[in-house]
Amino acid sequence: QRDGAVCSAVVSLAVAVLTIDLRALLLLAAADAEAVLQFILQCCSCPPRSLAFLAFDLFQDLQELYSNSSDLELDPARPLIQRVVWQWTMQLLALLTYPPSSDAWPCEEGRGGLSDEQEDLLALRDPRLGLQEALEASCSVLQGQYFELLGSSVAQFSDASAVAAEWRGVEAVLFVLHTTMGGVRQEA
């Protein structure tokens, strides 16, 4: 729990600083900019899952910079942005996956309430709290690669025995796809 508090403080501070001038970070040497963004990704992978909330704004800002095609100075940073957003999306997919212990979770909230782990996962999955926008930002940056990522994630469960054992992974992909499609339909 202490590690989560430290990660939360570090990510909050880093995101606050970076959102002031994310463009300046991207204009640094690619390796330096990537190291900073990788550090934030690592911190967001610490429990609790809700740490990911802290980075939603940062990744939406990355998407906006990526989409600003008139800023030619950022052209060299576009591959970096795509790599980091790819990793962010894979990390979100893992964070949105029900843990193996979820098989024993009560189906009804009335059975003694929800555990901290359950509340954490359900909060992260709540599209009203920024998840939909974060996934739409990833989709916007990655475009076709976004759906390749989701497809390859499902493909790893194509064996019938794997699907039975890993329904959680397939469910997470379907959840992400469903959550993303709301915004994609509105843009079309």
mmCIF file of N, CA and C in Angstrom, residues 11 13 31 90 92 97 100 117 124-125 143 146 152 160 185 188:
data_model
loop_
_atom_site.group_PDB
_atom_site.id
_atom_site.type_symbol
_atom_site.label_atom_id
_atom_site.label_comp_id
_atom_site.label_asym_id
_atom_site.label_seq_id
_atom_site.Cartn_x
_atom_site.Cartn_y
_atom_site.Cartn_z
ATOM 1 N N VAL A 11 3.494 9.923 -9.842
ATOM 2 C CA VAL A 11 2.751 10.099 -11.095
ATOM 3 C C VAL A 11 2.010 11.429 -11.086
ATOM 4 N N LEU A 13 2.783 14.197 -9.566
ATOM 5 C CA LEU A 13 3.755 15.263 -9.764
ATOM 6 C C LEU A 13 4.266 15.287 -11.203
ATOM 7 N N ALA A 31 15.326 9.403 -26.717
ATOM 8 C CA ALA A 31 15.603 8.460 -25.629
ATOM 9 C C ALA A 31 15.257 9.068 -24.266
ATOM 10 N N MET A 90 -1.666 -1.427 -24.021
ATOM 11 C CA MET A 90 -1.452 -2.800 -23.537
ATOM 12 C C MET A 90 -1.547 -2.836 -22.001
ATOM 13 N N LEU A 92 -3.228 -0.713 -20.078
ATOM 14 C CA LEU A 92 -4.632 -0.525 -19.701
ATOM 15 C C LEU A 92 -5.411 -1.821 -19.869
ATOM 16 N N THR A 97 -8.365 -6.172 -16.939
ATOM 17 C CA THR A 97 -8.655 -7.608 -16.927
ATOM 18 C C THR A 97 -8.979 -8.057 -15.505
ATOM 19 N N PRO A 100 -7.575 -13.540 -11.582
ATOM 20 C CA PRO A 100 -8.037 -14.921 -11.392
ATOM 21 C C PRO A 100 -8.920 -15.079 -10.149
ATOM 22 N N GLU A 117 -10.166 -4.561 -3.906
ATOM 23 C CA GLU A 117 -9.747 -4.973 -5.250
ATOM 24 C C GLU A 117 -10.910 -4.852 -6.235
ATOM 25 N N LEU A 124 -11.992 1.730 -12.208
ATOM 26 C CA LEU A 124 -11.199 1.930 -13.419
ATOM 27 C C LEU A 124 -12.041 1.678 -14.670
ATOM 28 N N ARG A 125 -12.949 0.728 -14.591
ATOM 29 C CA ARG A 125 -13.787 0.389 -15.740
ATOM 30 C C ARG A 125 -14.951 1.361 -15.952
ATOM 31 N N GLN A 143 -4.726 4.310 -34.605
ATOM 32 C CA GLN A 143 -5.613 4.037 -35.739
ATOM 33 C C GLN A 143 -5.718 2.531 -35.979
ATOM 34 N N TYR A 146 -4.422 0.021 -33.424
ATOM 35 C CA TYR A 146 -5.221 -0.169 -32.202
ATOM 36 C C TYR A 146 -6.024 -1.458 -32.314
ATOM 37 N N SER A 152 -4.736 -9.123 -31.836
ATOM 38 C CA SER A 152 -3.666 -10.036 -31.416
ATOM 39 C C SER A 152 -3.872 -10.487 -29.974
ATOM 40 N N ALA A 160 -9.359 -23.414 -28.057
ATOM 41 C CA ALA A 160 -10.571 -23.575 -27.245
ATOM 42 C C ALA A 160 -10.253 -23.731 -25.756
ATOM 43 N N ARG A 185 -18.063 5.840 -33.105
ATOM 44 C CA ARG A 185 -19.342 6.047 -33.795
ATOM 45 C C ARG A 185 -19.707 7.529 -33.859
ATOM 46 N N ALA A 188 -17.704 9.259 -36.640
ATOM 47 C CA ALA A 188 -18.036 8.854 -38.016
ATOM 48 C C ALA A 188 -19.214 9.572 -38.556
#
